[in-house]
Structures are given as structure tokens and as C-alpha cells.
Amino acid sequence: MRDFQTTPPNLHEAEPIPEAAREAIDALLSSGDLFRYTAPADAPVALLEREFAQMMGTKYALAVSSCSAALFLSLKSLSLPEKAKVLIPAFTFAAVPSAVVHAGMTPVLVDVGMNYRIDLADFERKISDADAVLISHMRGHTSDMDAILTLAEAHNLPVIEDAAHSLGTLWKDRKIGTMGHVGCFSFQSYKMINAGEGGIMITDDPDLAARAIIMSGAYEHNWQKHDIAYEKASQWQNKLPLYNLRMQNLSACVIRPQLAELPRRVRDGLENHDHVADRLTESGYFNVPAPLPSETRAPDSIQFNLIDFSEAEARAFLSFAKENGVPAQVFGLGTDNARAFWNWEFIEGDTPNLPQTRAMLAQACDVRLPVRLKREELDFVASALIDAAIMVKG
Ligand SMILES: *Cc1c(COP(=O)(O)O)cnc(C)c1O
């Protein structure tokens, strides 16, 4: 116990931005050239798009203001029918059904199991009446992509991957976010790459990319500054509305040097997660759902289910954990939690009946584990949670 950490780690403290960002930002501050379309070529945002597409092995990348903007533009770029029905998992962040509503479409919620992944029976029931599929890999948990892509293909439906929180995750040897027609990622501060805000979408479909580029705000002939076949974007000139969801150069300068850090962050994040998961599992109070066999995760947080806790016990557990220095949430117990589907009152119609998701949200606990945490800090987190459970259950 010599190295035992006695003060709680700050679970919201980010890793410093790599030093290399400083020079690029200084140059921008001197020139004042913050807008992506001022420079004739090779603006930082354009370089980021090129590097991100290369890293992911896709043809096109479009950097935008958030992952929500990327999801919105993806939906808008797919040529879906008016009021299209879009399947989304019932366990996701409120921004996801919001993007569907914003695009003038209808979110249809699919039940999610105790392992945080889409219930395939419910998915199969609902897909025959759907127009598109938007898979949120919530907290980086991957649903069965083989089954989902097979069913979507059988119904001839496009698949959007919300990989906001899945950068670095693999499905067999394929990168999550490259398996659907389009993949969307977030650079918000709590994701693997931190720019405060930001997002990017990737696709191999030149027409989808061209439409998204125009709608993101490439007005007049600014589409010429994208690495994309000119004739594709020129076809859409003046034909599509401009939503102005562009990324600015400062964000790209913060993001670009972090791309090289990704393999280390993914490796540390997984190792940290698995260490805490092992300790929580051993305690007997918690169930940490295993990844699917095809999945290699890239977590920066941990989710686990309380075993046989009543609601009162779950609430007591959360307050003891907080007293012990570790803020945790049970998704379904908070007031106005943005990840509890019954709070998405902006969706038209009655709250759907989703018994499995409801049961999961009542037991599923969420704790941030920033990848920079050291072993002693991880042990502090695990011990604080286990002690809190002992205080409740004896
Ligand atoms: C963070 C997150 C989003 C939203 O990303 P923004 O960049 O903040 O718009 C969407 N979906 C999931 C699964 C997320 O984790």
C-alpha cells in the first residue's frame, strides 16, 4: 500500500495539447487567417481533412463544427424521402435524435440490451418500416456490425455510423466509422481528440461528399479547395441550401498534432479500462459487459451494471462514491439526463415502450477514465467505487 493514492484524481482534467500546436497557432494569430477558405490551398482545415481521410483509409473527409453537425449533414446528403424514418439506438446522447429532428426526419428508437448494444430482434422488427439506419456506438460500445450491415443491405438502406466516441475502435480489422456509408466523429473535449468543439465526417461516396461539402458552407466556388472531383461538387452549386457548419483553422491546428497521439491514447485507454473492469468484476458488486468478440475497444470511460441494487441502494451508492471522491452517474436516475430516452420530449408522439433500455438505464453506471490516468489513480477510482458498494450492501 506504499504507493496508495490518497487524493481523488480529477476525472475531467484533459491531457495537454501537444506542443507542436503552438507554432501553427502562433502563425495563425500573426496572419489572422482563421477562415478555412481564405488561403488558396492547404489551409489547416484542408490539411486536417486530407490527414484524417488518410489515417482512416477513406476517400473523403469533411471537417465541421461538431459531430452533431456531421450527423445532420450526413442525413441531409443521403437523398432520403421527406420525413424519413431513421432507426437509432434508444441508448445514445440527446444530440443524435436532435440531429434527426433537425434534418426534418423521424427518429425511431431501437431497444438496447444490458450490454449497451442494439437488440437485434427489435432492430429486425423495426427495419422493414425504416428509410435509414443511424448507429450510435454509444460510449464506444459497438453493436454487431455484421448483423446490422447485412440487414440494412437486405432492405437497401443506408447506414450512418455515429462514431463520435469510437475513434480508434476496431471491428475485426476494420476501423469503426468506415463500415457504413458515412462515419461521423467528434472533437469535443470528452472524446479521444480534444479541440473543445469540432467534428468530421468520412465517406467513400463522392456524391454524398460533394453534397455535404456544399451544405456545410462551401459557397460560390469554395468547393474547389476540397480534395474532391470538381464536377461532383459543381453539379450541386446553388442547388442546395448552405447551413454554414464549417470548422475554423484554429480548431484544425489543435487537432492535427493530436492525430499522432491516437494510437497511444487508444492503447492506454483500453489498458486502463480493463484494469478497472477487472477490479470491479472481482468485487462481485458489478457486472462489466464484455466487448463483442469482433470488437477491439478504445474507451476513455467505463460503464458497468450494479448487481441487485434497489433504486434506493443505487442512489446511496452514488452518494458514497461521490463522498469517496469519484463522481459517477446512473444514466436513468439523474434528473433530465440527456442519455435517458424519456427525456427526449422534442420527439413527436408518445414515449416509446423500450423495456430493455429502461431496465439497463436503471442499473448502468458511468465513470470517466481519462486516458492520462496513472495506475495509482485508477486503483483509487476502483477502490472508491468498491468501498461505496460495501457501504451500501455490506
Ligand atoms: C459526443 C457525442 C455526440 C455529439 O458530439 P458533438 O461533437 O458534441 O456534437 C454524438 N454521439 C455520441 C455517441 C457522442 O458521444
Short mmCIF file of C-alpha atoms and ligand atoms in Angstrom, two decimals:
data_model
loop_
_atom_site.label_atom_id
_atom_site.label_comp_id
_atom_site.label_asym_id
_atom_site.label_seq_id
_atom_site.Cartn_x
_atom_site.Cartn_y
_atom_site.Cartn_z
CA MET A 1 0.00 0.00 0.00
CA ARG A 2 3.07 2.27 -0.11
CA ASP A 3 2.01 3.96 -3.37
CA PHE A 4 -1.59 4.30 -2.37
CA GLN A 5 -3.08 7.46 -3.83
CA THR A 6 -4.90 9.47 -1.15
CA THR A 7 -6.39 12.35 -3.16
CA PRO A 8 -9.03 11.76 -5.81
CA PRO A 9 -7.89 12.22 -9.44
CA ASN A 10 -9.67 14.93 -11.42
CA LEU A 11 -11.72 12.92 -13.90
CA HIS A 12 -12.46 15.99 -16.03
CA GLU A 13 -8.88 17.17 -16.49
CA ALA A 14 -7.72 16.84 -20.10
CA GLU A 15 -4.30 15.89 -21.42
CA PRO A 16 -2.23 18.92 -22.55
CA ILE A 17 -2.45 19.75 -26.26
CA PRO A 18 0.86 18.73 -27.96
CA GLU A 19 3.48 21.47 -28.04
CA ALA A 20 3.54 21.27 -31.85
CA ALA A 21 0.16 23.03 -31.97
CA ARG A 22 1.72 26.22 -30.60
CA GLU A 23 3.75 27.16 -33.68
CA ALA A 24 0.81 26.67 -36.05
CA ILE A 25 -1.47 28.69 -33.78
CA ASP A 26 1.12 31.48 -33.46
CA ALA A 27 1.34 31.69 -37.27
CA LEU A 28 -2.45 31.95 -37.48
CA LEU A 29 -2.55 34.64 -34.81
CA SER A 30 0.05 36.66 -36.71
CA SER A 31 -1.68 36.34 -40.06
CA GLY A 32 -5.26 36.47 -38.74
CA ASP A 33 -6.08 33.82 -41.34
CA LEU A 34 -8.71 31.91 -39.34
CA PHE A 35 -11.25 31.18 -42.09
CA ARG A 36 -10.77 27.88 -43.91
CA TYR A 37 -11.46 29.30 -47.38
CA THR A 38 -9.20 32.38 -47.39
CA ALA A 39 -5.93 30.66 -48.31
CA PRO A 40 -5.81 29.47 -51.94
CA ALA A 41 -4.79 25.97 -50.80
CA ASP A 42 -3.57 23.91 -47.84
CA ALA A 43 -5.40 25.78 -45.08
CA PRO A 44 -5.06 23.89 -41.76
CA VAL A 45 -8.66 22.59 -42.08
CA ALA A 46 -7.94 21.24 -45.57
CA LEU A 47 -4.75 19.57 -44.32
CA LEU A 48 -6.67 18.01 -41.43
CA GLU A 49 -9.24 16.58 -43.85
CA ARG A 50 -6.50 15.08 -46.01
CA GLU A 51 -4.66 13.60 -43.00
CA PHE A 52 -7.82 12.25 -41.36
CA ALA A 53 -9.02 10.57 -44.56
CA GLN A 54 -5.58 9.03 -44.99
CA MET A 55 -5.49 7.80 -41.38
CA MET A 56 -8.91 6.18 -41.73
CA GLY A 57 -8.29 4.84 -45.25
CA THR A 58 -11.29 6.65 -46.78
CA LYS A 59 -11.53 8.82 -49.89
CA TYR A 60 -13.16 11.95 -48.44
CA ALA A 61 -13.29 13.75 -45.11
CA LEU A 62 -15.21 16.93 -44.30
CA ALA A 63 -14.37 18.80 -41.08
CA VAL A 64 -17.29 20.62 -39.47
CA SER A 65 -18.29 22.38 -36.25
CA SER A 66 -19.39 19.27 -34.29
CA CYS A 67 -20.28 15.61 -34.66
CA SER A 68 -23.94 16.67 -34.43
CA ALA A 69 -23.38 18.84 -37.50
CA ALA A 70 -21.73 15.88 -39.25
CA LEU A 71 -24.74 13.65 -38.45
CA PHE A 72 -27.15 16.34 -39.68
CA LEU A 73 -25.21 16.85 -42.93
CA SER A 74 -24.96 13.06 -43.45
CA LEU A 75 -28.74 12.70 -43.17
CA LYS A 76 -29.29 15.70 -45.46
CA SER A 77 -26.81 14.34 -48.03
CA LEU A 78 -28.37 10.89 -48.39
CA SER A 79 -31.33 11.89 -50.60
CA LEU A 80 -33.83 10.35 -48.19
CA PRO A 81 -37.58 10.80 -48.62
CA GLU A 82 -39.43 13.56 -46.83
CA LYS A 83 -39.95 12.76 -43.10
CA ALA A 84 -37.73 9.67 -43.47
CA LYS A 85 -37.81 7.20 -40.58
CA VAL A 86 -34.32 6.84 -39.14
CA LEU A 87 -33.54 3.94 -36.78
CA ILE A 88 -31.33 4.97 -33.86
CA PRO A 89 -30.44 3.11 -30.67
CA ALA A 90 -32.52 4.14 -27.64
CA PHE A 91 -29.26 4.47 -25.68
CA THR A 92 -27.40 7.45 -27.08
CA PHE A 93 -26.83 11.15 -26.44
CA ALA A 94 -29.74 13.57 -27.00
CA ALA A 95 -27.78 15.26 -29.81
CA VAL A 96 -28.39 12.19 -32.01
CA PRO A 97 -32.23 12.20 -32.13
CA SER A 98 -31.87 16.01 -32.23
CA ALA A 99 -29.85 15.81 -35.47
CA VAL A 100 -32.57 13.59 -36.98
CA VAL A 101 -35.32 16.02 -35.97
CA HIS A 102 -33.28 18.96 -37.20
CA ALA A 103 -32.93 17.24 -40.59
CA GLY A 104 -36.75 17.06 -40.79
CA MET A 105 -36.81 13.31 -40.23
CA THR A 106 -38.33 10.97 -37.64
CA PRO A 107 -36.17 9.10 -35.12
CA VAL A 108 -37.36 5.54 -34.44
CA LEU A 109 -35.79 4.19 -31.25
CA VAL A 110 -34.49 0.62 -31.13
CA ASP A 111 -34.25 -1.23 -27.81
CA VAL A 112 -30.79 -1.72 -26.28
CA GLY A 113 -29.72 -4.63 -24.04
CA MET A 114 -27.93 -4.80 -20.68
CA ASN A 115 -24.65 -4.88 -22.65
CA TYR A 116 -25.38 -1.36 -24.08
CA ARG A 117 -25.71 -2.76 -27.61
CA ILE A 118 -28.63 -2.80 -30.02
CA ASP A 119 -31.17 -5.59 -29.51
CA LEU A 120 -31.08 -7.25 -32.92
CA ALA A 121 -34.58 -8.75 -32.64
CA ASP A 122 -36.07 -5.28 -32.13
CA PHE A 123 -33.80 -3.89 -34.87
CA GLU A 124 -35.02 -6.57 -37.30
CA ARG A 125 -38.67 -5.91 -36.35
CA LYS A 126 -38.35 -2.17 -36.99
CA ILE A 127 -36.09 -2.10 -40.05
CA SER A 128 -38.76 -3.15 -42.56
CA ASP A 129 -40.54 0.16 -41.96
CA ALA A 130 -37.39 2.36 -41.91
CA ASP A 131 -35.66 4.58 -44.50
CA ALA A 132 -32.18 4.79 -42.96
CA VAL A 133 -30.10 3.44 -40.08
CA LEU A 134 -28.02 5.62 -37.76
CA ILE A 135 -25.90 3.52 -35.43
CA SER A 136 -24.58 5.31 -32.35
CA HIS A 137 -21.65 3.42 -30.90
CA MET A 138 -22.59 4.88 -27.52
CA ARG A 139 -19.65 5.33 -25.14
CA GLY A 140 -17.67 3.42 -27.78
CA HIS A 141 -19.68 0.18 -27.39
CA THR A 142 -20.02 -1.41 -30.83
CA SER A 143 -23.21 -3.22 -31.75
CA ASP A 144 -22.99 -6.29 -34.01
CA MET A 145 -21.96 -4.55 -37.23
CA ASP A 146 -22.03 -7.74 -39.31
CA ALA A 147 -25.70 -8.31 -38.48
CA ILE A 148 -26.61 -4.63 -38.84
CA LEU A 149 -24.91 -4.19 -42.23
CA THR A 150 -26.41 -7.46 -43.54
CA LEU A 151 -29.94 -6.43 -42.51
CA ALA A 152 -29.52 -2.87 -43.81
CA GLU A 153 -28.23 -4.19 -47.14
CA ALA A 154 -31.10 -6.66 -47.40
CA HIS A 155 -33.51 -3.71 -47.01
CA ASN A 156 -31.39 -1.48 -49.24
CA LEU A 157 -30.97 1.15 -46.51
CA PRO A 158 -28.00 3.47 -45.98
CA VAL A 159 -26.09 3.23 -42.69
CA ILE A 160 -24.63 6.24 -40.87
CA GLU A 161 -22.16 5.47 -38.10
CA ASP A 162 -22.18 7.85 -35.15
CA ALA A 163 -18.60 7.11 -34.11
CA ALA A 164 -18.36 10.30 -32.03
CA HIS A 165 -16.91 8.32 -29.16
CA SER A 166 -15.33 5.45 -31.12
CA LEU A 167 -12.24 6.88 -32.79
CA GLY A 168 -9.66 4.06 -32.71
CA THR A 169 -12.18 1.24 -32.19
CA LEU A 170 -11.84 -1.81 -34.45
CA TRP A 171 -14.39 -4.33 -35.70
CA LYS A 172 -12.25 -7.32 -36.68
CA ASP A 173 -9.56 -5.44 -38.63
CA ARG A 174 -11.84 -2.66 -39.87
CA LYS A 175 -11.97 0.81 -38.36
CA ILE A 176 -15.26 1.80 -36.79
CA GLY A 177 -16.69 4.73 -38.74
CA THR A 178 -15.58 3.25 -42.09
CA MET A 179 -18.15 0.44 -42.25
CA GLY A 180 -21.31 2.41 -43.05
CA HIS A 181 -21.94 4.78 -45.96
CA VAL A 182 -20.67 7.61 -43.81
CA GLY A 183 -18.95 7.84 -40.42
CA CYS A 184 -19.08 10.82 -38.03
CA PHE A 185 -16.63 11.71 -35.25
CA SER A 186 -16.46 14.33 -32.50
CA PHE A 187 -13.56 16.50 -31.32
CA GLN A 188 -15.49 17.76 -28.29
CA SER A 189 -13.30 17.79 -25.17
CA TYR A 190 -14.54 14.48 -23.71
CA LYS A 191 -13.64 12.47 -26.81
CA MET A 192 -10.34 10.86 -27.87
CA ILE A 193 -9.17 14.02 -29.68
CA ASN A 194 -9.90 17.31 -27.94
CA ALA A 195 -10.50 20.60 -29.73
CA GLY A 196 -13.14 21.86 -27.35
CA GLU A 197 -15.65 21.52 -30.18
CA GLY A 198 -15.46 20.06 -33.67
CA GLY A 199 -16.44 17.12 -35.82
CA ILE A 200 -15.59 15.33 -39.04
CA MET A 201 -17.39 13.01 -41.44
CA ILE A 202 -15.80 10.44 -43.75
CA THR A 203 -17.13 8.57 -46.77
CA ASP A 204 -16.06 6.88 -49.99
CA ASP A 205 -19.12 8.18 -51.84
CA PRO A 206 -18.11 11.21 -53.94
CA ASP A 207 -21.67 12.39 -54.47
CA LEU A 208 -22.51 12.28 -50.76
CA ALA A 209 -19.25 14.12 -50.01
CA ALA A 210 -19.98 16.75 -52.66
CA ARG A 211 -23.46 17.44 -51.30
CA ALA A 212 -22.19 17.63 -47.72
CA ILE A 213 -19.36 20.00 -48.71
CA ILE A 214 -21.79 22.41 -50.38
CA MET A 215 -24.27 22.31 -47.48
CA SER A 216 -21.51 22.71 -44.87
CA GLY A 217 -21.00 26.19 -46.32
CA ALA A 218 -18.69 25.95 -49.34
CA TYR A 219 -20.40 28.87 -51.04
CA GLU A 220 -19.57 30.12 -54.54
CA HIS A 221 -16.59 28.09 -55.75
CA ASN A 222 -15.01 27.25 -52.41
CA TRP A 223 -15.63 23.55 -53.12
CA GLN A 224 -12.56 23.81 -55.36
CA LYS A 225 -10.48 23.88 -52.16
CA HIS A 226 -11.57 20.34 -51.26
CA ASP A 227 -9.81 17.18 -52.42
CA ILE A 228 -12.79 16.02 -54.42
CA ALA A 229 -13.68 15.60 -58.08
CA TYR A 230 -14.69 19.10 -59.22
CA GLU A 231 -17.54 18.04 -61.44
CA LYS A 232 -19.27 16.33 -58.49
CA ALA A 233 -19.45 19.44 -56.32
CA SER A 234 -20.08 21.76 -59.27
CA GLN A 235 -23.25 19.80 -60.05
CA TRP A 236 -24.65 20.88 -56.70
CA GLN A 237 -23.62 24.53 -56.94
CA ASN A 238 -26.60 26.73 -55.97
CA LYS A 239 -28.86 23.65 -55.82
CA LEU A 240 -28.56 23.00 -52.08
CA PRO A 241 -29.02 25.25 -49.06
CA LEU A 242 -25.95 26.38 -47.11
CA TYR A 243 -26.06 25.57 -43.39
CA ASN A 244 -22.65 27.07 -42.57
CA LEU A 245 -21.31 24.40 -40.21
CA ARG A 246 -17.66 24.87 -41.16
CA MET A 247 -14.65 24.25 -38.96
CA GLN A 248 -12.24 27.16 -38.47
CA ASN A 249 -8.47 26.96 -38.82
CA LEU A 250 -7.66 27.31 -35.10
CA SER A 251 -9.53 24.07 -34.34
CA ALA A 252 -7.62 22.23 -37.05
CA CYS A 253 -4.31 23.45 -35.56
CA VAL A 254 -5.32 21.99 -32.20
CA ILE A 255 -6.45 18.68 -33.73
CA ARG A 256 -3.71 17.90 -36.27
CA PRO A 257 -0.83 17.23 -33.82
CA GLN A 258 -3.15 15.01 -31.76
CA LEU A 259 -3.66 12.53 -34.63
CA ALA A 260 -0.20 11.07 -33.99
CA GLU A 261 -1.08 10.64 -30.30
CA LEU A 262 -4.13 8.49 -31.09
CA PRO A 263 -2.50 5.02 -31.07
CA ARG A 264 -1.01 5.69 -27.61
CA ARG A 265 -4.28 7.09 -26.25
CA VAL A 266 -6.20 4.08 -27.57
CA ARG A 267 -3.68 1.64 -26.08
CA ASP A 268 -3.62 3.37 -22.68
CA GLY A 269 -7.38 3.85 -22.62
CA LEU A 270 -8.02 0.16 -23.20
CA GLU A 271 -5.41 -0.95 -20.67
CA ASN A 272 -6.76 1.48 -18.04
CA HIS A 273 -10.34 0.40 -18.67
CA ASP A 274 -9.55 -3.30 -18.44
CA HIS A 275 -7.61 -2.84 -15.20
CA VAL A 276 -10.54 -1.08 -13.51
CA ALA A 277 -13.01 -3.53 -15.10
CA ASP A 278 -11.12 -6.49 -13.60
CA ARG A 279 -11.15 -4.96 -10.12
CA LEU A 280 -14.85 -4.06 -10.31
CA THR A 281 -15.77 -7.54 -11.56
CA GLU A 282 -13.73 -9.28 -8.83
CA SER A 283 -15.63 -7.34 -6.16
CA GLY A 284 -18.85 -9.16 -7.03
CA TYR A 285 -20.96 -5.96 -6.85
CA PHE A 286 -20.70 -5.01 -10.51
CA ASN A 287 -21.08 -6.52 -13.95
CA VAL A 288 -18.87 -5.04 -16.68
CA PRO A 289 -20.30 -6.27 -20.02
CA ALA A 290 -17.61 -7.88 -22.19
CA PRO A 291 -16.83 -6.49 -25.65
CA LEU A 292 -18.25 -8.45 -28.58
CA PRO A 293 -15.73 -11.00 -29.93
CA SER A 294 -15.11 -8.93 -33.10
CA GLU A 295 -14.59 -5.68 -31.22
CA THR A 296 -11.35 -4.04 -30.01
CA ARG A 297 -12.40 -1.08 -27.89
CA ALA A 298 -10.89 2.40 -27.43
CA PRO A 299 -12.52 3.54 -24.17
CA ASP A 300 -11.98 6.72 -22.17
CA SER A 301 -14.69 5.90 -19.64
CA ILE A 302 -16.16 2.80 -18.03
CA GLN A 303 -19.75 1.55 -17.86
CA PHE A 304 -20.90 -1.22 -15.54
CA ASN A 305 -24.17 -2.54 -14.15
CA LEU A 306 -24.96 -2.64 -10.44
CA ILE A 307 -25.86 -6.20 -9.43
CA ASP A 308 -29.09 -6.44 -7.40
CA PHE A 309 -29.21 -2.82 -6.21
CA SER A 310 -32.64 -1.33 -5.50
CA GLU A 311 -33.18 2.25 -6.66
CA ALA A 312 -32.55 3.50 -3.10
CA GLU A 313 -29.37 1.42 -2.90
CA ALA A 314 -28.20 2.72 -6.28
CA ARG A 315 -28.75 6.31 -5.12
CA ALA A 316 -26.89 5.63 -1.85
CA PHE A 317 -24.05 4.05 -3.85
CA LEU A 318 -23.72 7.20 -5.99
CA SER A 319 -23.57 9.49 -2.98
CA PHE A 320 -20.98 7.32 -1.19
CA ALA A 321 -18.91 7.17 -4.40
CA LYS A 322 -19.05 10.96 -4.59
CA GLU A 323 -18.01 11.25 -0.91
CA ASN A 324 -15.13 8.92 -1.76
CA GLY A 325 -14.07 11.39 -4.47
CA VAL A 326 -15.37 9.64 -7.59
CA PRO A 327 -18.34 11.24 -9.37
CA ALA A 328 -20.45 8.58 -11.09
CA GLN A 329 -23.87 8.62 -12.69
CA VAL A 330 -26.55 6.02 -13.24
CA PHE A 331 -28.00 7.16 -16.59
CA GLY A 332 -31.62 6.50 -15.61
CA LEU A 333 -31.52 8.05 -12.13
CA GLY A 334 -30.39 11.59 -12.84
CA THR A 335 -32.81 14.47 -13.37
CA ASP A 336 -33.07 15.40 -17.06
CA ASN A 337 -30.21 13.08 -18.05
CA ALA A 338 -29.53 13.68 -21.77
CA ARG A 339 -28.94 9.94 -22.32
CA ALA A 340 -32.33 8.79 -20.96
CA PHE A 341 -34.74 8.45 -23.89
CA TRP A 342 -37.82 9.50 -21.88
CA ASN A 343 -36.27 12.97 -21.61
CA TRP A 344 -36.24 13.42 -25.41
CA GLU A 345 -39.61 15.16 -25.31
CA PHE A 346 -38.80 17.06 -28.51
CA ILE A 347 -39.54 13.86 -30.47
CA GLU A 348 -43.15 13.89 -31.63
CA GLY A 349 -45.51 11.26 -30.24
CA ASP A 350 -45.63 9.26 -27.02
CA THR A 351 -42.50 7.97 -25.29
CA PRO A 352 -41.90 4.55 -26.87
CA ASN A 353 -42.05 1.34 -24.87
CA LEU A 354 -38.46 0.14 -24.60
CA PRO A 355 -38.33 -2.22 -21.61
CA GLN A 356 -34.77 -3.46 -22.03
CA THR A 357 -33.26 0.00 -22.42
CA ARG A 358 -35.27 1.24 -19.44
CA ALA A 359 -34.05 -1.66 -17.27
CA MET A 360 -30.45 -1.11 -18.39
CA LEU A 361 -30.54 2.65 -17.72
CA ALA A 362 -31.71 1.95 -14.14
CA GLN A 363 -28.59 -0.15 -13.42
CA ALA A 364 -25.91 1.23 -15.75
CA CYS A 365 -23.25 3.31 -14.09
CA ASP A 366 -20.89 5.65 -15.92
CA VAL A 367 -17.47 6.86 -14.74
CA ARG A 368 -14.98 8.86 -16.77
CA LEU A 369 -11.47 7.38 -17.08
CA PRO A 370 -9.34 9.91 -18.99
CA VAL A 371 -6.54 8.05 -20.73
CA ARG A 372 -3.84 10.05 -18.91
CA LEU A 373 -4.67 8.38 -15.53
CA LYS A 374 -1.84 6.52 -13.80
CA ARG A 375 -2.18 3.08 -12.22
CA GLU A 376 -2.48 4.53 -8.67
CA GLU A 377 -5.23 6.87 -9.81
CA LEU A 378 -7.09 4.02 -11.49
CA ASP A 379 -6.82 1.99 -8.29
CA PHE A 380 -8.17 4.97 -6.35
CA VAL A 381 -11.21 5.06 -8.64
CA ALA A 382 -11.80 1.30 -8.41
CA SER A 383 -11.40 1.27 -4.59
CA ALA A 384 -13.70 4.27 -4.16
CA LEU A 385 -16.43 2.50 -6.14
CA ILE A 386 -15.98 -0.85 -4.40
CA ASP A 387 -15.94 0.82 -0.95
CA ALA A 388 -19.13 2.68 -1.82
CA ALA A 389 -20.79 -0.62 -2.76
CA ILE A 390 -19.61 -2.22 0.50
CA MET A 391 -21.07 0.72 2.45
CA VAL A 392 -24.45 0.09 0.78
CA LYS A 393 -24.54 -3.72 0.60
CA GLY A 394 -22.25 -4.69 3.49
C1 LIG B 1 -20.36 13.35 -28.03
C2 LIG B 1 -21.31 12.55 -28.80
C3 LIG B 1 -22.11 13.13 -29.81
C4 LIG B 1 -22.13 14.61 -30.08
O1 LIG B 1 -20.89 15.10 -30.48
P1 LIG B 1 -20.71 16.71 -30.61
O2 LIG B 1 -19.40 16.86 -31.32
O3 LIG B 1 -20.69 17.26 -29.23
O4 LIG B 1 -21.86 17.21 -31.41
C5 LIG B 1 -22.94 12.30 -30.54
N1 LIG B 1 -22.98 10.97 -30.31
C6 LIG B 1 -22.23 10.37 -29.37
C7 LIG B 1 -22.31 8.89 -29.18
C8 LIG B 1 -21.38 11.15 -28.58
O5 LIG B 1 -20.64 10.55 -27.63
#
